PDB file of C-alpha atoms and ligand atoms in Angstrom:
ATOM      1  CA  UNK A   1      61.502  57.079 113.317  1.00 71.00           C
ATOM      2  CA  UNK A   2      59.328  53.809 113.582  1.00 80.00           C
ATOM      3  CA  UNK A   3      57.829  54.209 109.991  1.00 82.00           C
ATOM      4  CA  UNK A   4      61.467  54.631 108.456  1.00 89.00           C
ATOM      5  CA  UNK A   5      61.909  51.421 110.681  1.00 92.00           C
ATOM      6  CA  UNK A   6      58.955  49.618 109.367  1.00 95.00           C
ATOM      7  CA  UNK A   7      59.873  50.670 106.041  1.00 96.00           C
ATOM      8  CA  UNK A   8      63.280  49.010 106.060  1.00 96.00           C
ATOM      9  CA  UNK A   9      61.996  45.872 107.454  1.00 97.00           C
ATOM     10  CA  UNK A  10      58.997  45.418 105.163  1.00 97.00           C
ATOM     11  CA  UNK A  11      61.344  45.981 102.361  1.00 97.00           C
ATOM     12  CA  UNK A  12      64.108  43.431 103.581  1.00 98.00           C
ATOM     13  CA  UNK A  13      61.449  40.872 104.327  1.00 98.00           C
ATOM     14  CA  UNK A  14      60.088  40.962 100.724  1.00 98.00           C
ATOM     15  CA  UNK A  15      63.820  40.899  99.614  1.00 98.00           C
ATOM     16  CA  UNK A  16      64.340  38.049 101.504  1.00 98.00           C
ATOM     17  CA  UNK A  17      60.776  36.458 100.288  1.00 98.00           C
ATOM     18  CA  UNK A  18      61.614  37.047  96.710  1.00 98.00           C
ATOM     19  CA  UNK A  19      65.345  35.164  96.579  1.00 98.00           C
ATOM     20  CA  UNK A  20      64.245  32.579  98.830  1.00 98.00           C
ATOM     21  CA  UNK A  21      61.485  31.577  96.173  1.00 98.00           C
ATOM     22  CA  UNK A  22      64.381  32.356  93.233  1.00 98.00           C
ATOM     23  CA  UNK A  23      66.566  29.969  94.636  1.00 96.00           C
ATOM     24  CA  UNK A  24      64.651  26.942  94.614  1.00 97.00           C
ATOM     25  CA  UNK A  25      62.572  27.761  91.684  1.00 98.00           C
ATOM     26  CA  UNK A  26      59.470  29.308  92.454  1.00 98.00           C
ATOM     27  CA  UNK A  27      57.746  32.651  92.008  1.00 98.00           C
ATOM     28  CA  UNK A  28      57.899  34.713  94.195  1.00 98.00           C
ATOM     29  CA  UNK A  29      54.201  35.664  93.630  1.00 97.00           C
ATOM     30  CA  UNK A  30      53.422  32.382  94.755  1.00 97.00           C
ATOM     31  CA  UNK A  31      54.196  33.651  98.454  1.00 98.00           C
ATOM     32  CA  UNK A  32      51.542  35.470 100.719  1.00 98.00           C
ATOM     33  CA  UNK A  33      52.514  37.156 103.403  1.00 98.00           C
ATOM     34  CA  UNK A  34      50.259  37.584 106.430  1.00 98.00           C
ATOM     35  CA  UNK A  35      51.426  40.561 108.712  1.00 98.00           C
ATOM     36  CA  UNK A  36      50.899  39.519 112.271  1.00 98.00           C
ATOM     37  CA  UNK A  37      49.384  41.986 114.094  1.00 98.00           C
ATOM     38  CA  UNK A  38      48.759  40.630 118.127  1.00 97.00           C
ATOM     39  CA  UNK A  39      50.154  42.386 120.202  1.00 95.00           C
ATOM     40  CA  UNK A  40      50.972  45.300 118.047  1.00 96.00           C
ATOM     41  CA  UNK A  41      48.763  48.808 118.267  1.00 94.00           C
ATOM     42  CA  UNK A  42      46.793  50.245 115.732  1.00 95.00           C
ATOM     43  CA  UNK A  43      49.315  53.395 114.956  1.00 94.00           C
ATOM     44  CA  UNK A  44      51.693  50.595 113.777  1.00 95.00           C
ATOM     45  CA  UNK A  45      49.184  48.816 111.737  1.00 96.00           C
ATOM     46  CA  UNK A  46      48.211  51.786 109.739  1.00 96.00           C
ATOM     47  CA  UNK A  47      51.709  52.784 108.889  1.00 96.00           C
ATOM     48  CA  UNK A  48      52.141  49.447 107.677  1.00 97.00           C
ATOM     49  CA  UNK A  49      48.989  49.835 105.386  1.00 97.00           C
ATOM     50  CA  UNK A  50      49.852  52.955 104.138  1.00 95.00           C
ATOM     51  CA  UNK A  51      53.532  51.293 103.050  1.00 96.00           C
ATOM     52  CA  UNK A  52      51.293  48.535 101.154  1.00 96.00           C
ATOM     53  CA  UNK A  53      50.503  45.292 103.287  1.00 98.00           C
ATOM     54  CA  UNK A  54      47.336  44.354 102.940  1.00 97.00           C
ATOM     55  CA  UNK A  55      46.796  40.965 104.783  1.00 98.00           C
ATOM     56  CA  UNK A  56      46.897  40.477 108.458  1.00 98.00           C
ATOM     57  CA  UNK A  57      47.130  37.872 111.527  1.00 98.00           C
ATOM     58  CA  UNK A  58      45.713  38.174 114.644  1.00 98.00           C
ATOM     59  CA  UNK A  59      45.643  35.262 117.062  1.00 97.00           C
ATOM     60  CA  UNK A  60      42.917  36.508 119.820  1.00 98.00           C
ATOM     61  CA  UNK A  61      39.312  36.785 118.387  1.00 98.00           C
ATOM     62  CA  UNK A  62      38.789  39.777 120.735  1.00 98.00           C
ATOM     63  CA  UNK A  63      42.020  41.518 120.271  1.00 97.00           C
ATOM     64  CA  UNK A  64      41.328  41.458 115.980  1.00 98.00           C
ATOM     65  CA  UNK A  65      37.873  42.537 116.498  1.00 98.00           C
ATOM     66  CA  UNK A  66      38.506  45.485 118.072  1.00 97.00           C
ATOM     67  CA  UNK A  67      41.484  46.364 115.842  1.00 97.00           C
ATOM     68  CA  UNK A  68      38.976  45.355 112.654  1.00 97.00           C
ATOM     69  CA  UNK A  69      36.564  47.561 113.607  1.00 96.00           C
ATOM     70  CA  UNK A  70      38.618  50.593 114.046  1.00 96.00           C
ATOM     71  CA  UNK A  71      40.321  50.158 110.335  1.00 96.00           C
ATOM     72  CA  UNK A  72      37.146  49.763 109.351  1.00 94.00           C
ATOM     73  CA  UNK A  73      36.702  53.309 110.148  1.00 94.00           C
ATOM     74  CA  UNK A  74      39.398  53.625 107.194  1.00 93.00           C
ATOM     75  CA  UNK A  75      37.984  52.145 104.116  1.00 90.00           C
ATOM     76  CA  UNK A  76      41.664  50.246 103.738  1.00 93.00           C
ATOM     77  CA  UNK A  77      40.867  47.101 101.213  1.00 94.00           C
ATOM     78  CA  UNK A  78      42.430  44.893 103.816  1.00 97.00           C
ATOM     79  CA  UNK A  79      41.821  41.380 105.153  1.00 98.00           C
ATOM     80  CA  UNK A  80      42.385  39.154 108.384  1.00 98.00           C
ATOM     81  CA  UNK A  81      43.715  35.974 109.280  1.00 98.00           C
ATOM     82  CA  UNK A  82      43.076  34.031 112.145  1.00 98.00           C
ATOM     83  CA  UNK A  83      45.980  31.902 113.274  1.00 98.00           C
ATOM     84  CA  UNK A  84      45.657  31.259 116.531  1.00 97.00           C
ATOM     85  CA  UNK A  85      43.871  28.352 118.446  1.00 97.00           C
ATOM     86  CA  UNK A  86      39.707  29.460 117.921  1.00 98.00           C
ATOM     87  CA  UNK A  87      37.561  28.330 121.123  1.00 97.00           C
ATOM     88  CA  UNK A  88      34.039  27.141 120.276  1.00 97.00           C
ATOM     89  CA  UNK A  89      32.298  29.933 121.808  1.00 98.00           C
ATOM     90  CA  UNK A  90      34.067  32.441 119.063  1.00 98.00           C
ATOM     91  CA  UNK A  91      33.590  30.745 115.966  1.00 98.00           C
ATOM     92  CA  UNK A  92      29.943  32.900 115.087  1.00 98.00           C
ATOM     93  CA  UNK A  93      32.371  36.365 115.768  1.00 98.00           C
ATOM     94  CA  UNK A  94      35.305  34.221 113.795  1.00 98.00           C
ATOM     95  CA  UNK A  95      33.546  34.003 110.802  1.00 98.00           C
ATOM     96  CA  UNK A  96      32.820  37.363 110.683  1.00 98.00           C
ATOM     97  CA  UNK A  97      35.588  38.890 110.760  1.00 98.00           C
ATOM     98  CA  UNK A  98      38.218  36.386 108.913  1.00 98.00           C
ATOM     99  CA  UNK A  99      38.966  35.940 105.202  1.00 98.00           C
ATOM    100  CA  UNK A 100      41.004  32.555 106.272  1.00 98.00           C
ATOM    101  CA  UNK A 101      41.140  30.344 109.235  1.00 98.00           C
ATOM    102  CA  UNK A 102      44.350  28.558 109.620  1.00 98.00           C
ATOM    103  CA  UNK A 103      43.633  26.830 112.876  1.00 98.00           C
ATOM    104  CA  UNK A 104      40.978  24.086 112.377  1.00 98.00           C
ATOM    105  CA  UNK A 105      42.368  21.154 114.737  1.00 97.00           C
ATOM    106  CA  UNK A 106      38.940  19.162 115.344  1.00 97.00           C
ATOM    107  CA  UNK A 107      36.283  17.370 113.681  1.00 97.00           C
ATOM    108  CA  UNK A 108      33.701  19.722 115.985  1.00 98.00           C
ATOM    109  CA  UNK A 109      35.286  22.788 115.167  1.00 98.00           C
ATOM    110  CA  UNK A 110      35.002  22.210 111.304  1.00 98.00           C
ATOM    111  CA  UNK A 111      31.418  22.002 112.095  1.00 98.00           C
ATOM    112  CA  UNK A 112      30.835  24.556 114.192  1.00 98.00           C
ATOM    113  CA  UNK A 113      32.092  26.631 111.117  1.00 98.00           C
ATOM    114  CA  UNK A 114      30.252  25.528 108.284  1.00 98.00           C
ATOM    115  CA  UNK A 115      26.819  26.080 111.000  1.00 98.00           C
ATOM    116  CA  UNK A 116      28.327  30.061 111.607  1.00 98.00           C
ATOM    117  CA  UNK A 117      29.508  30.637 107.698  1.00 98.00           C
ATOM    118  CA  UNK A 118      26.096  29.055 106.749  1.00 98.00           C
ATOM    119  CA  UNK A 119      23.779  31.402 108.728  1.00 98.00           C
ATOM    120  CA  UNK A 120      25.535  34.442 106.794  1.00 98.00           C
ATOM    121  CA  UNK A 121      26.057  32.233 103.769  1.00 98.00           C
ATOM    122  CA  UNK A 122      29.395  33.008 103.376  1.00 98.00           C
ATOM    123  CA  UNK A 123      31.939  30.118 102.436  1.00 98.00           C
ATOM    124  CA  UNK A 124      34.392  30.260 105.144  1.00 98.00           C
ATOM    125  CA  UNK A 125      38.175  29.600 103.670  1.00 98.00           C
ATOM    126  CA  UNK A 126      40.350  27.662 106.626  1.00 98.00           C
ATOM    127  CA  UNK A 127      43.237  25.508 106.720  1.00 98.00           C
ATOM    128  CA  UNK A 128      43.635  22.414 108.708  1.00 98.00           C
ATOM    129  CA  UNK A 129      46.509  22.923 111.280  1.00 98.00           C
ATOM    130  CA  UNK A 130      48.811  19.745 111.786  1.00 97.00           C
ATOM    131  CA  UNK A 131      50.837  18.985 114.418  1.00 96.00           C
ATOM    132  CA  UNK A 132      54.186  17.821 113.680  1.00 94.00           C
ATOM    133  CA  UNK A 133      56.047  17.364 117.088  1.00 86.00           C
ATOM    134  CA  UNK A 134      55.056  16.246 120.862  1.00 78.00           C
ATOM    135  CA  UNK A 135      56.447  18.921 122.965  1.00 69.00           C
ATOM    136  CA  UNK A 136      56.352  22.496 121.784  1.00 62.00           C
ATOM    137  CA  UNK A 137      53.267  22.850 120.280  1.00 62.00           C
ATOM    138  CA  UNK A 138      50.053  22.920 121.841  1.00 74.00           C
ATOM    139  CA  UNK A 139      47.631  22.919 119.561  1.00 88.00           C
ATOM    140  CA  UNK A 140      47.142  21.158 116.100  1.00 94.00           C
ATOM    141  CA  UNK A 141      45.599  17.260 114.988  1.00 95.00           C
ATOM    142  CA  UNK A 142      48.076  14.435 114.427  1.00 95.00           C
ATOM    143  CA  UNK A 143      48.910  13.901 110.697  1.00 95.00           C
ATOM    144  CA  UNK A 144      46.652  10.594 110.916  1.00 94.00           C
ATOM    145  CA  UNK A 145      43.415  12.454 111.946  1.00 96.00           C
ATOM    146  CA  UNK A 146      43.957  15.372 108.895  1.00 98.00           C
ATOM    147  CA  UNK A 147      42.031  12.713 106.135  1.00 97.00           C
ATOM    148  CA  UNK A 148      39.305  12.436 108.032  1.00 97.00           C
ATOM    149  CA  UNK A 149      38.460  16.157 108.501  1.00 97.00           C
ATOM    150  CA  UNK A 150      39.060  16.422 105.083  1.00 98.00           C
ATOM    151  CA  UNK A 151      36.248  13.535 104.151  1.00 97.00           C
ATOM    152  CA  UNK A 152      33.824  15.491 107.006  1.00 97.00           C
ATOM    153  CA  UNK A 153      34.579  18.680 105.322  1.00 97.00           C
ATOM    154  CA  UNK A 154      33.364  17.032 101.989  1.00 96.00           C
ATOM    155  CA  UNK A 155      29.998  17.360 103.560  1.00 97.00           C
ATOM    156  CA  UNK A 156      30.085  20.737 105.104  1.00 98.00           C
ATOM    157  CA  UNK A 157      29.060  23.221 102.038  1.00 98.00           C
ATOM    158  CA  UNK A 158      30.177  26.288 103.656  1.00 98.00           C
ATOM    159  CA  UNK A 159      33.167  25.306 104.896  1.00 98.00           C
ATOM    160  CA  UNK A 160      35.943  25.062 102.401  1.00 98.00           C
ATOM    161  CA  UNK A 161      39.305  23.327 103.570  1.00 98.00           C
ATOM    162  CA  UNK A 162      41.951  24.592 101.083  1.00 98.00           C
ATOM    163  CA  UNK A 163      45.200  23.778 102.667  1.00 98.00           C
ATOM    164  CA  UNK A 164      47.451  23.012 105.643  1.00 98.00           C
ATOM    165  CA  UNK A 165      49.236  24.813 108.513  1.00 98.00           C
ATOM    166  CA  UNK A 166      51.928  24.090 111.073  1.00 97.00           C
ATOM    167  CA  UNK A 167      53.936  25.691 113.763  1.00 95.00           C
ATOM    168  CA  UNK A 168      56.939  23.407 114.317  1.00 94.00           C
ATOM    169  CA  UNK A 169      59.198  23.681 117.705  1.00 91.00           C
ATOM    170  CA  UNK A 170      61.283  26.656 117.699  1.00 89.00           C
ATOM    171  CA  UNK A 171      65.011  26.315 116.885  1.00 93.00           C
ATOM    172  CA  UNK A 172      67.739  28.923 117.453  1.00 94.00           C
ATOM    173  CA  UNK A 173      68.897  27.727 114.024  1.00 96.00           C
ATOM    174  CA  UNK A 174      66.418  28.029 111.034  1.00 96.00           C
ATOM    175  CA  UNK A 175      67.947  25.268 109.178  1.00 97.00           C
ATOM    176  CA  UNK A 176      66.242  23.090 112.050  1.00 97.00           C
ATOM    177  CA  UNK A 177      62.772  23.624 111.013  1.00 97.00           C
ATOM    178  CA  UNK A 178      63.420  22.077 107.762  1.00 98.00           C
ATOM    179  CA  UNK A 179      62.157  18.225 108.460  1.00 97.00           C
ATOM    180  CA  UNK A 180      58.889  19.622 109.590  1.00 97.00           C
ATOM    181  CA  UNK A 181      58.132  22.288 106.278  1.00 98.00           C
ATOM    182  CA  UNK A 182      59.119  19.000 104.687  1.00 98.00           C
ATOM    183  CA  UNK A 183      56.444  16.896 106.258  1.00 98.00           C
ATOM    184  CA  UNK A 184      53.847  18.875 106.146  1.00 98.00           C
ATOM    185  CA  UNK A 185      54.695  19.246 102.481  1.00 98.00           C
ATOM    186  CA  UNK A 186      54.800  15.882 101.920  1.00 98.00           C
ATOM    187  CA  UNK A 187      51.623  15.530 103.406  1.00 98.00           C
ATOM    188  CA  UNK A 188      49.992  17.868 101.724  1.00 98.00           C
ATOM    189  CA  UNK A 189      51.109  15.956  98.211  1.00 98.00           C
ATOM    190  CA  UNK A 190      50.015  12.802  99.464  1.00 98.00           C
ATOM    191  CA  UNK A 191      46.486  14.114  99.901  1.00 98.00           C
ATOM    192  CA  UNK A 192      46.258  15.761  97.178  1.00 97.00           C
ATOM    193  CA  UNK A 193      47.013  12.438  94.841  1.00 97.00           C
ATOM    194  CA  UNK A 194      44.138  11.117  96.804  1.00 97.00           C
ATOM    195  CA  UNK A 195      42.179  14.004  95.453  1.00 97.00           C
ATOM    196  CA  UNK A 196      41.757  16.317  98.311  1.00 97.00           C
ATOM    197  CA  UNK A 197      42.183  20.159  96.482  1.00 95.00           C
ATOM    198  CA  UNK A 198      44.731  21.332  98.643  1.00 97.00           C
ATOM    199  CA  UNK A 199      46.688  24.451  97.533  1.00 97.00           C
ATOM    200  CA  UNK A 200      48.068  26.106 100.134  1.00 98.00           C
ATOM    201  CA  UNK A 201      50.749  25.480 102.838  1.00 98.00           C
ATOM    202  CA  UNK A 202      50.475  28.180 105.799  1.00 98.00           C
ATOM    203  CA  UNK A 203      54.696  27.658 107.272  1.00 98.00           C
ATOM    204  CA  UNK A 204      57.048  29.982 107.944  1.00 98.00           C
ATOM    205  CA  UNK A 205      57.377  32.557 111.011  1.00 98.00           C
ATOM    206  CA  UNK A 206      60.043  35.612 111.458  1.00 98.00           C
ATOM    207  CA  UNK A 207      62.939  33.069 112.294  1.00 96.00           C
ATOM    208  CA  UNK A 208      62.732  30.385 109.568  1.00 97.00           C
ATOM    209  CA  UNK A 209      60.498  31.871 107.082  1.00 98.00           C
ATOM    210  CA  UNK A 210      63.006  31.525 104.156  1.00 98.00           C
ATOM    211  CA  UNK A 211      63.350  27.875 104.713  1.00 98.00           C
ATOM    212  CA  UNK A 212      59.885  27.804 104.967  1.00 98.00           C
ATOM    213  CA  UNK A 213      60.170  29.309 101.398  1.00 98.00           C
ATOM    214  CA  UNK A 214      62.892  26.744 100.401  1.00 98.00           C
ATOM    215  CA  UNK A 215      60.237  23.827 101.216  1.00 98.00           C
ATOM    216  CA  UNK A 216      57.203  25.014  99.469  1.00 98.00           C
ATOM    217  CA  UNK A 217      55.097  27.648 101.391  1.00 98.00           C
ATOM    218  CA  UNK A 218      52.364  29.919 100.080  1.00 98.00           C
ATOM    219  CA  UNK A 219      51.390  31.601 103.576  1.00 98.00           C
ATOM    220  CA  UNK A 220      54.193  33.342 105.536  1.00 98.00           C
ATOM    221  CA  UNK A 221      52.866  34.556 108.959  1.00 98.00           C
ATOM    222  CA  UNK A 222      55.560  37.646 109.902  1.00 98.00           C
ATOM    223  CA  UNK A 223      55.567  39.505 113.155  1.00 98.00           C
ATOM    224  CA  UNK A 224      58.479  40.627 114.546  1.00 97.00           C
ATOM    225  CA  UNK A 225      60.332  41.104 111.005  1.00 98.00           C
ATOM    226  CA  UNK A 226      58.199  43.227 110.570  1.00 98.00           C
ATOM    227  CA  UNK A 227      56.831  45.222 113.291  1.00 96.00           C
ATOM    228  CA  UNK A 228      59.747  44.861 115.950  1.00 93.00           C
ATOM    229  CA  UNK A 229      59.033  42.945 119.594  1.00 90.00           C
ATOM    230  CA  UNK A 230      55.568  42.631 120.477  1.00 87.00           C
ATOM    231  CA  UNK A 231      54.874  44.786 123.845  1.00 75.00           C
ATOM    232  CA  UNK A 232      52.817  42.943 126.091  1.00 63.00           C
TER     233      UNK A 232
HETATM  234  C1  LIG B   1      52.808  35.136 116.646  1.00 71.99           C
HETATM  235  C2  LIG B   1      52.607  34.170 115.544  1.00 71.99           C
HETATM  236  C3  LIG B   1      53.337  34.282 114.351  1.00 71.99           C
HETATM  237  C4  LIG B   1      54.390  35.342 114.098  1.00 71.99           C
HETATM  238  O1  LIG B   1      55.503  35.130 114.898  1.00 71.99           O
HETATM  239  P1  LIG B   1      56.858  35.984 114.663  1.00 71.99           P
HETATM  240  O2  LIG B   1      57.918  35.093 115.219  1.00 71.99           O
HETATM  241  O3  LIG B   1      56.699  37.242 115.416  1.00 71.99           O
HETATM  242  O4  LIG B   1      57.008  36.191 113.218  1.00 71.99           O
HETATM  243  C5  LIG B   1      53.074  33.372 113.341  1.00 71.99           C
HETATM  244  N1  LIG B   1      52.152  32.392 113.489  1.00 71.99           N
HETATM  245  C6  LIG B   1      51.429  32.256 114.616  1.00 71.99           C
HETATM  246  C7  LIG B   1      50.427  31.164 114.704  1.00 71.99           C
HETATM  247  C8  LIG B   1      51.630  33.129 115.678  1.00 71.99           C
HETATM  248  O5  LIG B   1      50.918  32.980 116.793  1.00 71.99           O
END
């Protein structure tokens, strides 16, 4: 019953992927999506592989590593996001275990990566997370402070900054989130005329994802869509 589920919603939320990107001119191909796993048990994950996703979220360094290391077991060619807010005293296991790290909100944690990636010699891919609003979110750097971990990162050769993520407030109404997919679009474009290679906007959740779409993402972090409520 809960793979004919999963099947359903994986194939509505590419549906919904693809027209989003139609209607305001993109490719579709453009979009990834990043299954969010937290909270979510292995069973589930490995139906999901077997219907085709192949990139994942996790937002708890402990909770992905154990979950990593059992599909390891598999063979799967899958890979792993982090998302979530990464304390200092996880970045060695981080780098391990994720292709992309879409949280880096300080000027110490960007170097406590490029030390970890550099003792495996592995360039670590990561996005700067911005913060957008005052209240809901916790984490995240002001928009001012997001140049100068770029110029730091200039330095750091095994750390490689290649785009931007936010989480704005959540709003019963999609349409909402617009202004701040906007922003952090904008942003994005103004540092890239300053010559900062940024490709890749990390927006979008199971609530406003399409609008996310609409305003120019590349990284759609899913959850729910897809795998129903998280059981805690
Ligand atoms: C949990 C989480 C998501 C997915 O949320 P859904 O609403 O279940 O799609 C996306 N991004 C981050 C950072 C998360 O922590």
């Amino acid at each position: 019953m809960y793979y004919i589920m999963l099947t359903a919603r994986i194939s509505s939320v590419f549906k919904k992927i693809t027209y989003a990107a139609l209607r305001s001119g993109r490719n579709p191909e453009e979009i990834k999506l990043i299954a969010v796993t937290k909270s979510q048990p292995i069973d589930k994950i490995i139906e999901s592989v077997d219907l085709g996703l192949r990139v994942f979220g996790e937002n708890k360094v402990q909770e992905a590593k154990q979950k990593i290391e059992k599909l390891n077991e598999f063979n799967f060619n899958i890979k792993w996001h982090m998302i979530g807010h990464l304390q200092s005293n996880k970045v060695k296991e981080a780098v391990r275990l994720f292709e992309i790290i879409h949280s880096v909100d300080s000027d110490k944690l960007a170097i406590l990566i490029d030390k970890e990636a550099s003792k495996i010699k592995k360039i670590q891919r990561a996005l700067i997370q911005v913060k957008l609003s005052e209240e809901e979110t916790k984490y995240g750097i002001n928009e001012d402070a997001v140049e100068e971990i770029l110029e730091l990162s200039k330095k750091l050769k095994y750390l490689q900054i290649e785009g931007l993520m936010t989480i704005p407030p959540y709003f019963v109404t999609p349409e909402d989130t617009r202004p701040y997919f906007r922003k952090l679009r904008q942003i994005k474009e103004e540092l890239s005329q300053k010559g900062y290679p940024l490709q890749e906007l990390s927006m979008g959740m199971s609530n406003d994802f399409e609008v996310a779409i609409e305003e120019g993402s590349t990284m759609v972090r899913i959850g729910t869509a897809i795998f129903g409520p998280r059981i805690n």
